[in-house]
PDB file of C-alpha atoms in Angstrom:
ATOM      1  CA  HIS R   1     -10.189   2.159  21.002  1.00  0.00           C
ATOM      2  CA  THR R   2      -9.162   2.125  17.381  1.00  0.00           C
ATOM      3  CA  ILE R   3      -9.621  -0.703  14.862  1.00  0.00           C
ATOM      4  CA  CYS R   4      -7.621  -0.130  11.705  1.00  0.00           C
ATOM      5  CA  HIS R   5      -5.651  -1.615   8.862  1.00  0.00           C
ATOM      6  CA  ASP R   6      -2.020  -2.550   9.619  1.00  0.00           C
ATOM      7  CA  HIS R   7      -0.468  -0.583   6.752  1.00  0.00           C
ATOM      8  CA  TYR R   8       3.131  -1.303   7.761  1.00  0.00           C
ATOM      9  CA  ILE R   9       3.068  -5.062   8.277  1.00  0.00           C
ATOM     10  CA  THR R  10       0.820  -5.599   5.251  1.00  0.00           C
ATOM     11  CA  LEU R  11       3.126  -3.658   2.966  1.00  0.00           C
ATOM     12  CA  MET R  12       6.229  -5.397   4.286  1.00  0.00           C
ATOM     13  CA  ALA R  13       4.577  -8.794   3.614  1.00  0.00           C
ATOM     14  CA  ALA R  14       3.492  -7.674   0.121  1.00  0.00           C
ATOM     15  CA  LEU R  15       7.029  -6.458  -0.670  1.00  0.00           C
ATOM     16  CA  THR R  16       8.377  -9.880   0.335  1.00  0.00           C
ATOM     17  CA  ARG R  17       5.981 -11.592  -2.025  1.00  0.00           C
ATOM     18  CA  LEU R  18       6.715  -9.202  -4.919  1.00  0.00           C
ATOM     19  CA  GLN R  19      10.405  -9.575  -4.381  1.00  0.00           C
ATOM     20  CA  SER R  20       9.961 -13.386  -4.549  1.00  0.00           C
ATOM     21  CA  VAL R  21       8.725 -13.104  -8.157  1.00  0.00           C
ATOM     22  CA  GLY R  22      11.726 -11.076  -9.283  1.00  0.00           C
ATOM     23  CA  TYR R  23      10.940  -7.452  -8.762  1.00  0.00           C
ATOM     24  CA  ARG R  24      14.291  -5.675  -8.033  1.00  0.00           C
ATOM     25  CA  ARG R  25      13.632  -1.933  -8.538  1.00  0.00           C
ATOM     26  CA  ALA R  26      10.388  -1.126  -6.782  1.00  0.00           C
ATOM     27  CA  GLY R  27       9.125   2.386  -6.386  1.00  0.00           C
ATOM     28  CA  ILE R  28       6.210   3.782  -4.390  1.00  0.00           C
ATOM     29  CA  PHE R  29       4.258   6.894  -5.188  1.00  0.00           C
ATOM     30  CA  LEU R  30       2.112   8.635  -2.607  1.00  0.00           C
ATOM     31  CA  GLU R  31       0.057  11.779  -1.915  1.00  0.00           C
ATOM     32  CA  ASN R  32       1.452  13.365   1.246  1.00  0.00           C
ATOM     33  CA  TYR R  33      -1.920  13.487   3.045  1.00  0.00           C
ATOM     34  CA  LYS R  34      -2.525   9.742   2.523  1.00  0.00           C
ATOM     35  CA  ASP R  35       0.888   8.833   3.958  1.00  0.00           C
ATOM     36  CA  ALA R  36       0.438  11.357   6.858  1.00  0.00           C
ATOM     37  CA  ARG R  37      -3.005   9.879   7.662  1.00  0.00           C
ATOM     38  CA  THR R  38      -1.366   6.542   8.294  1.00  0.00           C
ATOM     39  CA  HIS R  39       1.378   8.206  10.381  1.00  0.00           C
ATOM     40  CA  TYR R  40       3.785   7.585   7.458  1.00  0.00           C
ATOM     41  CA  ARG R  41       3.466   3.779   7.702  1.00  0.00           C
ATOM     42  CA  TRP R  42       3.395   3.344   3.911  1.00  0.00           C
ATOM     43  CA  SER R  43       6.656   5.223   3.279  1.00  0.00           C
ATOM     44  CA  ALA R  44       8.221   3.847   6.493  1.00  0.00           C
ATOM     45  CA  ALA R  45       7.541   0.190   5.459  1.00  0.00           C
ATOM     46  CA  PHE R  46       8.919   0.815   1.993  1.00  0.00           C
ATOM     47  CA  ARG R  47      12.031   2.593   3.161  1.00  0.00           C
ATOM     48  CA  THR R  48      12.663   0.056   5.923  1.00  0.00           C
ATOM     49  CA  PHE R  49      12.391  -2.786   3.464  1.00  0.00           C
ATOM     50  CA  GLN R  50      14.815  -1.018   1.135  1.00  0.00           C
ATOM     51  CA  GLU R  51      17.366  -0.283   3.826  1.00  0.00           C
ATOM     52  CA  ARG R  52      17.097  -3.304   6.117  1.00  0.00           C
ATOM     53  CA  ILE R  53      15.938  -6.198   3.993  1.00  0.00           C
ATOM     54  CA  GLY R  54      17.097  -5.051   0.567  1.00  0.00           C
ATOM     55  CA  GLY R  55      16.710  -6.572  -2.864  1.00  0.00           C
ATOM     56  CA  ILE R  56      14.119  -4.085  -4.169  1.00  0.00           C
ATOM     57  CA  GLY R  57      16.524  -1.329  -5.172  1.00  0.00           C
ATOM     58  CA  THR R  58      16.904   2.248  -4.016  1.00  0.00           C
ATOM     59  CA  VAL R  59      14.180   4.118  -5.970  1.00  0.00           C
ATOM     60  CA  PRO R  60      13.159   7.157  -3.827  1.00  0.00           C
ATOM     61  CA  VAL R  61       9.634   7.577  -2.672  1.00  0.00           C
ATOM     62  CA  LEU R  62       7.582   9.934  -4.857  1.00  0.00           C
ATOM     63  CA  ALA R  63       5.592  11.995  -2.378  1.00  0.00           C
ATOM     64  CA  VAL R  64       3.567  14.918  -3.684  1.00  0.00           C
ATOM     65  CA  GLU R  65       0.611  17.040  -2.507  1.00  0.00           C
ATOM     66  CA  SER R  66      -1.571  15.887  -5.424  1.00  0.00           C
ATOM     67  CA  MET R  67      -0.621  12.992  -7.739  1.00  0.00           C
ATOM     68  CA  ASN R  68      -0.553  13.883 -11.418  1.00  0.00           C
ATOM     69  CA  GLU R  69       0.771  12.351 -14.606  1.00  0.00           C
ATOM     70  CA  ALA R  70       3.540  14.904 -15.153  1.00  0.00           C
ATOM     71  CA  ALA R  71       5.132  14.295 -11.653  1.00  0.00           C
ATOM     72  CA  PHE R  72       4.748  10.578 -12.009  1.00  0.00           C
ATOM     73  CA  ALA R  73       6.405  10.588 -15.489  1.00  0.00           C
ATOM     74  CA  VAL R  74       9.397  12.657 -14.304  1.00  0.00           C
ATOM     75  CA  TRP R  75       9.911  10.302 -11.355  1.00  0.00           C
ATOM     76  CA  TYR R  76       9.445   7.189 -13.488  1.00  0.00           C
ATOM     77  CA  ARG R  77      11.854   8.369 -16.190  1.00  0.00           C
ATOM     78  CA  ALA R  78      14.506   9.313 -13.611  1.00  0.00           C
ATOM     79  CA  HIS R  79      14.402   6.009 -11.752  1.00  0.00           C
ATOM     80  CA  THR R  80      12.844   3.431 -14.043  1.00  0.00           C
ATOM     81  CA  PRO R  81      11.359   1.134 -11.456  1.00  0.00           C
ATOM     82  CA  ASP R  82      10.324  -2.374 -12.560  1.00  0.00           C
ATOM     83  CA  LEU R  83       7.391  -2.190 -10.198  1.00  0.00           C
ATOM     84  CA  VAL R  84       5.292   0.790  -9.126  1.00  0.00           C
ATOM     85  CA  ILE R  85       3.194   0.812  -5.965  1.00  0.00           C
ATOM     86  CA  GLY R  86       0.533   3.364  -5.210  1.00  0.00           C
ATOM     87  CA  HIS R  87      -3.144   4.177  -4.723  1.00  0.00           C
ATOM     88  CA  PHE R  88      -3.915   5.196  -8.291  1.00  0.00           C
ATOM     89  CA  ASP R  89      -4.349   2.485 -10.946  1.00  0.00           C
ATOM     90  CA  VAL R  90      -4.767   5.356 -13.437  1.00  0.00           C
ATOM     91  CA  CYS R  91      -0.942   5.141 -13.586  1.00  0.00           C
ATOM     92  CA  ILE R  92      -1.359   2.090 -15.833  1.00  0.00           C
ATOM     93  CA  GLY R  93      -2.492   4.493 -18.551  1.00  0.00           C
ATOM     94  CA  TRP R  94       0.305   6.839 -17.676  1.00  0.00           C
ATOM     95  CA  LEU R  95       2.831   3.992 -18.056  1.00  0.00           C
ATOM     96  CA  GLY R  96       1.291   3.203 -21.440  1.00  0.00           C
ATOM     97  CA  ARG R  97       1.933   6.753 -22.611  1.00  0.00           C
ATOM     98  CA  LEU R  98       5.530   6.291 -21.495  1.00  0.00           C
ATOM     99  CA  ARG R  99       5.543   3.248 -23.780  1.00  0.00           C
ATOM    100  CA  ARG R 100       5.730   0.775 -20.880  1.00  0.00           C
ATOM    101  CA  ARG R 101       3.523  -2.363 -20.875  1.00  0.00           C
ATOM    102  CA  VAL R 102       2.013  -3.604 -17.661  1.00  0.00           C
ATOM    103  CA  PRO R 103       2.981  -6.160 -16.429  1.00  0.00           C
ATOM    104  CA  ALA R 104       5.492  -7.100 -19.206  1.00  0.00           C
ATOM    105  CA  ASP R 105       7.751  -4.035 -18.731  1.00  0.00           C
ATOM    106  CA  VAL R 106       6.666  -2.820 -15.328  1.00  0.00           C
ATOM    107  CA  GLY R 107       4.275  -4.093 -12.656  1.00  0.00           C
ATOM    108  CA  PHE R 108       1.612  -2.126 -10.766  1.00  0.00           C
ATOM    109  CA  PHE R 109       0.523  -2.986  -7.253  1.00  0.00           C
ATOM    110  CA  SER R 110      -2.316  -1.061  -5.616  1.00  0.00           C
ATOM    111  CA  LEU R 111      -2.073   0.070  -1.950  1.00  0.00           C
ATOM    112  CA  ASN R 112      -5.904  -0.164  -1.720  1.00  0.00           C
ATOM    113  CA  TRP R 113      -7.356  -2.872  -3.902  1.00  0.00           C
ATOM    114  CA  GLU R 114     -10.841  -1.728  -2.847  1.00  0.00           C
ATOM    115  CA  SER R 115     -10.493   1.593  -4.677  1.00  0.00           C
ATOM    116  CA  ARG R 116      -9.218   0.148  -7.991  1.00  0.00           C
ATOM    117  CA  ALA R 117     -10.935   1.217 -11.282  1.00  0.00           C
ATOM    118  CA  GLY R 118      -9.926  -1.989 -13.084  1.00  0.00           C
ATOM    119  CA  PRO R 119      -8.459  -5.372 -12.531  1.00  0.00           C
ATOM    120  CA  CYS R 120      -5.120  -5.177 -10.697  1.00  0.00           C
ATOM    121  CA  ALA R 121      -3.035  -6.712  -7.978  1.00  0.00           C
ATOM    122  CA  GLY R 122      -2.940  -5.066  -4.605  1.00  0.00           C
ATOM    123  CA  ILE R 123      -3.725  -5.007  -0.893  1.00  0.00           C
ATOM    124  CA  ASP R 124      -7.278  -5.758   0.213  1.00  0.00           C
ATOM    125  CA  PRO R 125      -7.583  -3.813   3.528  1.00  0.00           C
ATOM    126  CA  ARG R 126     -10.204  -6.327   4.584  1.00  0.00           C
ATOM    127  CA  LEU R 127     -12.783  -3.664   5.603  1.00  0.00           C
ATOM    128  CA  GLU R 128     -15.387  -6.255   6.527  1.00  0.00           C
ATOM    129  CA  LEU R 129     -12.985  -7.912   8.996  1.00  0.00           C
ATOM    130  CA  GLN R 130     -12.180  -4.489  10.466  1.00  0.00           C
ATOM    131  CA  GLY R 131     -15.884  -3.983  10.994  1.00  0.00           C
ATOM    132  CA  THR R 132     -16.246  -7.362  12.593  1.00  0.00           C
ATOM    133  CA  VAL R 133     -13.418  -6.687  15.022  1.00  0.00           C
ATOM    134  CA  ALA R 134     -14.815  -3.277  15.873  1.00  0.00           C
ATOM    135  CA  VAL R 135     -18.241  -4.812  16.718  1.00  0.00           C
ATOM    136  CA  GLU R 136     -16.599  -7.574  18.711  1.00  0.00           C
ATOM    137  CA  THR R 137     -14.571  -4.977  20.658  1.00  0.00           C
ATOM    138  CA  LEU R 138     -17.678  -2.886  21.361  1.00  0.00           C
ATOM    139  CA  VAL R 139     -19.759  -5.924  22.509  1.00  0.00           C
ATOM    140  CA  ALA R 140     -16.946  -7.001  24.812  1.00  0.00           C
ATOM    141  CA  GLN R 141     -16.844  -3.545  26.379  1.00  0.00           C
ATOM    142  CA  LEU R 142     -20.602  -3.554  26.877  1.00  0.00           C
ATOM    143  CA  GLN R 143     -20.397  -7.081  28.444  1.00  0.00           C
ATOM    144  CA  ARG R 144     -17.743  -5.739  30.836  1.00  0.00           C
ATOM    145  CA  GLY R 145     -19.931  -2.800  31.797  1.00  0.00           C
ATOM    146  CA  GLU R 146     -17.408  -0.319  30.321  1.00  0.00           C
ATOM    147  CA  ARG R 147     -18.778   3.072  29.474  1.00  0.00           C
ATOM    148  CA  GLY R 148     -17.200   6.211  28.079  1.00  0.00           C
ATOM    149  CA  LEU R 149     -13.738   6.739  26.811  1.00  0.00           C
ATOM    150  CA  PRO R 150     -11.284   4.023  27.899  1.00  0.00           C
ATOM    151  CA  THR R 151      -8.515   5.159  30.301  1.00  0.00           C
ATOM    152  CA  VAL R 152      -5.999   3.165  28.232  1.00  0.00           C
ATOM    153  CA  PRO R 153      -7.067   3.167  24.609  1.00  0.00           C
ATOM    154  CA  ARG R 154      -6.198   0.084  22.546  1.00  0.00           C
ATOM    155  CA  ARG R 155      -5.203   0.016  18.878  1.00  0.00           C
ATOM    156  CA  ILE R 156      -6.095  -3.216  17.149  1.00  0.00           C
ATOM    157  CA  MET R 157      -4.538  -3.522  13.754  1.00  0.00           C
ATOM    158  CA  VAL R 158      -5.881  -5.926  11.083  1.00  0.00           C
ATOM    159  CA  SER R 159      -3.518  -7.168   8.449  1.00  0.00           C
ATOM    160  CA  GLY R 160      -4.567  -6.689   4.870  1.00  0.00           C
ATOM    161  CA  ARG R 161      -4.675  -9.470   2.260  1.00  0.00           C
ATOM    162  CA  PHE R 162      -2.380  -9.745  -0.796  1.00  0.00           C
ATOM    163  CA  VAL R 163      -4.511 -10.010  -3.905  1.00  0.00           C
ATOM    164  CA  PRO R 164      -2.698 -11.297  -7.037  1.00  0.00           C
ATOM    165  CA  GLY R 165      -3.747  -9.848 -10.277  1.00  0.00           C
ATOM    166  CA  PRO R 166      -2.968  -9.138 -13.909  1.00  0.00           C
ATOM    167  CA  THR R 167      -0.795  -6.107 -13.170  1.00  0.00           C
ATOM    168  CA  VAL R 168       2.132  -8.070 -11.558  1.00  0.00           C
ATOM    169  CA  ARG R 169       4.136 -11.208 -12.410  1.00  0.00           C
ATOM    170  CA  ALA R 170       2.350 -14.430 -11.644  1.00  0.00           C
ATOM    171  CA  MET R 171       2.932 -15.777  -8.167  1.00  0.00           C
ATOM    172  CA  ALA R 172       4.718 -19.159  -8.076  1.00  0.00           C
TER     173      ALA R 172
END
């Protein structure tokens, strides 16, 4: 069995909240291996929101092997999103060097609030809750006398939590 963060549903919910405070040109920047590790759930949620729900613009996903300031700056200048979403809050400094103020000119929203270096808004993957669910699942298996690999593995997905912060517009 697998207990994991529900990247797709959590990002869709976050985009809905971010859209509700006026973001209209969101962009997401990802390292390829991080998106692949989630079976492309980050980019899939973002693109699905763009194409099916709408209202956040058409900024293309920035997907690179290794995130760096130069690639980010080229992408940002070409598309000028009003909100950037990604794993690296170091981009706040990159935006500063592009003469953009966070959150006055552009917002930043972290895909993993647990790995932030400074205060920011983002998704808390609720690691403790994932651990609790994993233990509960294991205990239930033991109580049922189940041993070894399950014949039908289950995937239990835990939704993350939206954490407001100083890098996005205030939530109403």
